[in-house]
Short mmCIF file of C-alpha atoms in Angstrom, two decimals:
data_model
loop_
_atom_site.label_atom_id
_atom_site.label_comp_id
_atom_site.label_asym_id
_atom_site.label_seq_id
_atom_site.Cartn_x
_atom_site.Cartn_y
_atom_site.Cartn_z
CA MET D 2 62.14 138.36 320.88
CA SER D 3 59.17 137.08 318.90
CA GLU D 4 59.27 137.92 315.20
CA ILE D 5 55.61 138.80 315.41
CA GLY D 6 54.51 141.90 317.32
CA ILE D 7 51.22 143.15 318.69
CA VAL D 8 49.56 146.56 318.25
CA LEU D 9 46.59 147.63 320.36
CA SER D 10 44.13 150.35 319.44
CA SER D 11 41.47 151.67 321.78
CA HIS D 12 39.19 154.69 322.06
CA VAL D 13 40.56 155.49 325.51
CA SER D 14 44.23 155.95 326.33
CA GLU D 15 43.92 154.30 329.76
CA LEU D 16 42.17 151.32 328.23
CA ALA D 17 44.94 150.83 325.65
CA GLU D 18 47.56 151.29 328.34
CA GLY D 19 45.76 148.90 330.69
CA VAL D 20 45.60 146.11 328.13
CA TYR D 21 49.24 146.79 327.27
CA LYS D 22 50.13 146.38 330.95
CA LEU D 23 48.21 143.13 331.17
CA LEU D 24 49.90 141.71 328.08
CA SER D 25 53.40 142.88 328.97
CA GLU D 26 53.31 140.88 332.16
CA THR D 27 52.48 137.64 330.38
CA ALA D 28 54.54 138.27 327.25
CA PRO D 29 57.88 139.93 327.95
CA LYS D 30 59.32 138.52 324.72
CA VAL D 31 56.79 140.18 322.43
CA SER D 32 57.04 143.73 321.14
CA ILE D 33 53.74 145.35 322.09
CA THR D 34 52.81 148.93 321.20
CA TYR D 35 49.54 150.77 321.63
CA ALA D 36 47.47 153.81 320.72
CA GLY D 37 44.50 155.10 322.67
CA GLY D 38 42.26 158.15 322.28
CA THR D 39 42.63 161.18 320.03
CA ASP D 40 45.67 163.44 319.74
CA ASP D 41 44.02 165.79 322.24
CA GLY D 42 43.56 163.03 324.79
CA ASP D 43 39.84 162.77 324.14
CA ILE D 44 37.89 159.60 323.44
CA GLY D 45 38.32 158.47 319.85
CA SER D 46 41.02 157.18 317.60
CA SER D 47 44.06 158.85 316.11
CA PHE D 48 45.47 157.86 312.74
CA ASP D 49 48.83 159.38 313.67
CA ALA D 50 49.04 157.58 317.02
CA ILE D 51 48.11 154.23 315.47
CA THR D 52 50.62 154.75 312.66
CA GLN D 53 53.26 155.53 315.26
CA ALA D 54 52.39 152.38 317.24
CA ILE D 55 52.81 150.31 314.08
CA GLU D 56 56.10 151.96 313.12
CA GLU D 57 57.59 151.84 316.62
CA ASN D 58 56.82 148.16 317.03
CA GLU D 59 60.04 146.16 316.74
CA ALA D 60 58.40 143.56 314.52
CA ASP D 61 57.61 143.85 310.81
CA HIS D 62 54.80 141.34 311.09
CA ILE D 63 52.09 142.57 313.41
CA LEU D 64 48.84 141.23 314.81
CA SER D 65 46.52 144.06 315.75
CA PHE D 66 43.57 144.28 318.10
CA TYR D 67 40.97 147.02 318.64
CA ASP D 68 38.04 147.77 320.93
CA LEU D 69 35.31 149.36 318.77
CA GLY D 70 34.35 150.23 315.20
CA SER D 71 36.18 153.48 314.51
CA ALA D 72 39.40 152.20 316.08
CA LYS D 73 39.13 149.40 313.54
CA MET D 74 38.52 151.73 310.60
CA THR D 75 41.36 154.03 311.63
CA MET D 76 43.62 151.01 312.04
CA GLU D 77 42.65 149.83 308.54
CA MET D 78 43.67 153.20 307.10
CA ALA D 79 46.97 153.09 308.99
CA ILE D 80 47.58 149.58 307.63
CA GLU D 81 46.96 150.86 304.09
CA TYR D 82 49.63 153.49 304.56
CA SER D 83 52.17 151.19 306.30
CA ASP D 84 54.88 149.06 304.67
CA LYS D 85 54.64 146.48 307.42
CA THR D 86 52.47 143.36 307.34
CA VAL D 87 49.68 144.13 309.78
CA GLU D 88 46.78 141.77 310.36
CA LEU D 89 43.60 142.93 312.05
CA PHE D 90 41.50 140.56 314.15
CA ASP D 91 37.79 140.90 314.86
CA VAL D 92 38.18 139.11 318.17
CA SER D 93 37.28 140.20 321.68
CA PHE D 94 39.80 142.91 322.51
CA VAL D 95 41.22 141.77 325.85
CA GLU D 96 40.93 137.99 325.46
CA GLY D 97 42.12 138.05 321.85
CA ALA D 98 45.18 140.19 322.47
CA TYR D 99 46.01 138.29 325.66
CA THR D 100 45.77 134.92 323.88
CA ALA D 101 48.00 136.06 321.04
CA ALA D 102 50.56 137.60 323.39
CA SER D 103 50.76 134.53 325.65
CA LEU D 104 51.11 132.13 322.73
CA LEU D 105 53.73 134.23 320.93
CA SER D 106 55.72 134.68 324.10
CA GLY D 107 55.61 130.92 324.66
CA GLY D 108 57.10 130.37 321.21
CA ALA D 109 53.93 129.21 319.44
CA ASP D 110 54.06 129.50 315.66
CA TYR D 111 51.81 131.76 313.60
CA ASP D 112 49.34 129.05 312.56
CA ARG D 113 48.73 128.02 316.11
CA VAL D 114 48.04 131.60 317.16
CA ILE D 115 45.55 132.03 314.34
CA GLU D 116 43.87 128.76 315.29
CA GLN D 117 43.49 129.88 318.91
CA LEU D 118 42.09 133.27 317.89
CA LYS D 119 39.32 131.80 315.75
CA PRO D 120 36.92 130.93 318.60
CA LEU D 121 37.33 134.49 319.94
CA ILE D 122 35.92 136.18 316.85
CA ILE D 123 32.93 138.21 318.06
CA LYS D 124 32.53 141.12 315.67
CA MET C 24 36.50 168.88 285.33
CA LEU C 25 38.43 169.26 288.55
CA THR C 26 41.31 171.71 288.72
CA VAL C 27 43.55 172.63 291.64
CA GLU C 28 41.69 175.93 291.99
CA ASN C 29 38.10 174.70 291.83
CA THR C 30 38.84 171.71 294.08
CA LYS C 31 40.37 173.97 296.74
CA ALA C 32 37.52 176.46 296.45
CA TRP C 33 34.96 173.66 296.75
CA LEU C 34 36.58 172.16 299.86
CA LEU C 35 36.91 175.58 301.49
CA ARG C 36 33.19 176.18 300.94
CA PHE C 37 32.57 172.75 302.51
CA ALA C 38 34.70 173.80 305.48
CA GLU C 39 32.70 177.02 305.91
CA LYS C 40 29.43 175.09 305.96
CA VAL C 41 30.68 172.60 308.53
CA GLU C 42 32.01 175.39 310.72
CA ALA C 43 28.73 177.31 310.47
CA ASN C 44 26.70 174.21 311.35
CA LYS C 45 28.99 172.71 313.96
CA ALA C 46 26.44 173.00 316.78
CA HIS C 47 23.66 171.65 314.58
CA LEU C 48 25.74 168.54 313.72
CA SER C 49 26.54 167.89 317.35
CA ASP C 50 22.89 168.37 318.33
CA LEU C 51 21.80 165.82 315.75
CA ASP C 52 24.51 163.45 316.93
CA SER C 53 23.58 163.81 320.58
CA VAL C 54 20.15 162.40 319.74
CA ILE C 55 21.30 159.23 318.01
CA GLY C 56 25.08 159.09 318.53
CA ASP C 57 27.66 160.31 321.00
CA GLY C 58 27.21 164.01 320.31
CA ASP C 59 30.65 164.71 318.95
CA HIS C 60 30.12 164.85 315.19
CA GLY C 61 30.10 168.65 315.01
CA ASN C 62 33.25 169.12 317.06
CA ASN C 63 35.02 166.24 315.33
CA MET C 64 34.16 167.54 311.88
CA ALA C 65 35.11 171.10 312.84
CA ARG C 66 38.52 169.91 314.08
CA GLY C 67 39.02 167.91 310.89
CA ILE C 68 38.04 170.65 308.48
CA LYS C 69 40.19 173.20 310.32
CA ALA C 70 43.18 170.91 309.72
CA MET C 71 41.99 170.48 306.14
CA GLN C 72 41.82 174.27 305.59
CA GLU C 73 45.36 174.64 306.93
CA ALA C 74 46.60 171.82 304.71
CA LEU C 75 44.90 173.30 301.64
CA GLU C 76 46.49 176.68 302.30
CA SER C 77 49.99 175.48 303.21
CA LYS C 78 50.66 172.37 301.14
CA GLU C 79 51.75 172.44 297.53
CA ALA C 80 49.43 170.72 295.09
CA SER C 81 50.36 170.15 291.47
CA ASP C 82 47.02 168.63 290.47
CA PRO C 83 43.51 168.16 291.93
CA ALA C 84 44.47 164.64 293.07
CA ASP C 85 47.06 166.22 295.39
CA VAL C 86 44.46 168.59 296.82
CA LEU C 87 42.14 165.68 297.58
CA LYS C 88 44.95 163.63 299.09
CA ASN C 89 46.00 166.49 301.37
CA ALA C 90 42.37 166.83 302.47
CA SER C 91 42.21 163.09 303.10
CA MET C 92 45.25 163.08 305.35
CA ALA C 93 44.04 166.07 307.37
CA LEU C 94 40.56 164.65 307.92
CA LEU C 95 41.93 161.21 308.71
CA SER C 96 44.39 162.60 311.25
CA LYS C 97 42.19 165.11 312.99
CA ILE C 98 38.53 164.09 313.05
CA GLY C 99 39.06 161.41 315.70
CA GLY C 100 35.68 159.66 315.37
CA ALA C 101 34.37 157.16 312.84
CA SER C 102 33.96 159.96 310.31
CA GLY C 103 37.76 160.35 310.14
CA PRO C 104 38.48 157.07 308.36
CA LEU C 105 35.23 157.38 306.39
CA TYR C 106 35.89 160.86 304.97
CA GLY C 107 39.60 159.97 304.81
CA SER C 108 38.83 156.94 302.63
CA ALA C 109 36.39 158.91 300.49
CA PHE C 110 38.93 161.64 299.72
CA LEU C 111 41.80 159.19 299.25
CA ASP C 112 39.86 157.16 296.69
CA MET C 113 38.59 160.35 295.00
CA SER C 114 42.23 161.42 294.79
CA LYS C 115 43.24 158.14 293.13
CA GLN C 116 40.42 158.47 290.61
CA ALA C 117 41.24 162.14 289.95
CA LYS C 118 44.81 161.09 289.20
CA GLU C 119 43.46 158.79 286.47
CA ASP C 120 40.97 161.25 285.04
CA ALA C 121 40.21 164.66 286.55
CA SER C 122 37.58 165.45 283.94
CA ASP C 123 34.95 162.92 285.02
CA VAL C 124 33.55 164.32 288.26
CA SER C 125 30.84 161.66 288.60
CA ALA C 126 33.46 158.92 288.48
CA ILE C 127 35.49 160.75 291.12
CA PHE C 128 32.51 160.97 293.47
CA ARG C 129 31.65 157.34 292.74
CA ALA C 130 35.19 156.35 293.79
CA GLY C 131 34.64 158.33 297.00
CA LEU C 132 31.45 156.41 297.71
CA SER C 133 33.14 153.07 297.13
CA GLY C 134 35.89 154.18 299.54
CA ILE C 135 33.28 154.90 302.22
CA GLN C 136 31.57 151.56 301.63
CA LYS C 137 34.85 149.64 301.63
CA ARG C 138 35.69 151.14 305.03
CA GLY C 139 32.29 151.23 306.72
CA LYS C 140 30.61 148.27 304.99
CA ALA C 141 27.33 150.20 304.76
CA GLU C 142 24.71 149.76 302.06
CA PRO C 143 22.00 152.26 301.07
CA GLY C 144 19.05 152.25 303.47
CA GLU C 145 21.05 151.79 306.68
CA LYS C 146 20.80 155.47 307.75
CA THR C 147 24.37 156.53 307.11
CA MET C 148 26.20 159.03 304.90
CA VAL C 149 25.90 156.45 302.10
CA ASP C 150 22.22 157.42 301.87
CA VAL C 151 23.27 160.87 300.67
CA TRP C 152 26.25 159.90 298.53
CA HIS C 153 24.35 157.21 296.65
CA PRO C 154 21.34 159.19 295.31
CA VAL C 155 23.43 162.33 294.77
CA ILE C 156 25.91 160.48 292.56
CA LYS C 157 23.08 158.85 290.63
CA ALA C 158 21.58 162.28 289.96
CA LEU C 159 24.99 163.68 289.03
CA GLU C 160 25.55 160.86 286.55
CA SER C 161 22.28 161.60 284.81
CA GLY C 162 22.94 165.35 284.88
CA GLU C 163 20.03 166.06 287.21
CA LEU C 164 21.71 167.04 290.45
CA THR C 165 20.03 169.98 292.20
CA THR C 166 19.97 171.22 295.78
CA ASP C 167 16.58 169.51 296.09
CA THR C 168 18.17 166.14 295.34
CA ILE C 169 20.56 166.70 298.22
CA THR C 170 17.92 167.98 300.65
CA ASP C 171 15.57 165.14 299.77
CA ALA C 172 18.32 162.56 300.29
CA VAL C 173 19.08 163.95 303.75
CA GLU C 174 15.39 164.09 304.72
CA ALA C 175 14.94 160.53 303.49
CA THR C 176 17.27 159.30 306.26
CA LYS C 177 14.68 160.41 308.86
CA PRO C 178 12.25 157.46 308.63
CA LEU C 179 15.06 154.93 308.32
CA LYS C 180 16.04 152.65 311.16
CA ALA C 181 19.80 152.69 311.71
CA THR C 182 21.42 149.32 311.20
CA LYS C 183 25.04 150.47 310.82
CA GLY C 184 27.21 152.59 313.04
CA ARG C 185 26.68 153.73 316.57
CA ALA C 186 23.05 154.77 315.99
CA SER C 187 22.20 151.12 315.31
CA TYR C 188 22.40 150.48 319.07
CA LEU C 189 19.25 152.59 319.36
CA GLY C 190 17.29 150.39 316.95
CA GLU C 191 13.71 151.66 316.58
CA ARG C 192 14.52 154.85 318.49
CA SER C 193 16.73 156.03 315.61
CA ILE C 194 13.59 156.35 313.47
CA GLY C 195 12.46 159.97 313.01
CA GLU C 196 15.93 161.52 313.37
CA LEU C 197 18.33 162.76 310.71
CA ASP C 198 21.64 160.98 310.34
CA PRO C 199 24.47 163.42 311.26
CA GLY C 200 26.90 161.90 308.74
CA ALA C 201 24.30 162.26 306.01
CA VAL C 202 23.91 165.94 306.95
CA SER C 203 27.66 166.66 306.94
CA SER C 204 27.94 164.89 303.59
CA SER C 205 25.17 167.08 302.21
CA TYR C 206 27.38 170.14 302.89
CA LEU C 207 30.08 168.62 300.70
CA PHE C 208 27.70 168.25 297.78
CA GLU C 209 25.99 171.61 298.31
CA ALA C 210 29.43 173.20 298.30
CA TRP C 211 30.16 171.39 295.04
CA LEU C 212 26.92 172.55 293.41
CA GLU C 213 27.55 176.18 294.39
CA GLY C 214 30.72 176.07 292.32
CA GLU C 215 28.77 174.83 289.31
CA ASP C 216 26.55 177.93 289.11
#
């Protein structure tokens, strides 16, 4: 299992789940958890769900990816409240998370992952 | 000076105003946003009311922190982390010194700006917080200050937040976050009478 995990945060539960599915296939050796939508299943972001995704991830060092602005802000709040080391990337959601997952699963070290994420920064 | 009692009373008055204006907030948001600000805020302040009534608070900082957690957990839109940050940083400042209300509000504003990266003039809630705190610091805060600050968001072009996608079309509309923030300050002023 990779020592670094991945947390996904999206406004829509199906979107979060879909990206999770995509990543899981390419990266079976990475702990990936996700949060999508509000607690009521509506479009939005849930602090509690994101916190849970961070806590339930098997890794203590986490790379996190989000789709849009408020998912980012909610993630930032969850990071403030968490004891884990969680890094947030302003990269394209699908490509960024997929790149990180593939590299981590292939045994790439942290620096190499960061290097590969740099060209994907879009926001 | 904030106390447990006046902080709770203030936030409950804020909650009443949001609840009473829920439809108005959503209407404003449907023009330049995604139309959910009223419902989101109503859900958040309902959780806040419950937290204020059920959770123990030994000082005003606790009251603000409980409010922060409720809003953060339940609003669901961008306003959740924004109001959540505001109340969390107000709580931290109130822990240091509950007597200086201006400093507490200023900490709230810096929390909002840290989270949302907005500056004055970008048609966001910052455009209410900023002038209101300035007036409070100089002892000149009135309801007119608050109303004027909200109205002043109308001619602005949104450059932050979801309304910024509309560009020029955001001109002429009120910012929903500025309006909901005005309720917070009006509720505060009512307690000062």
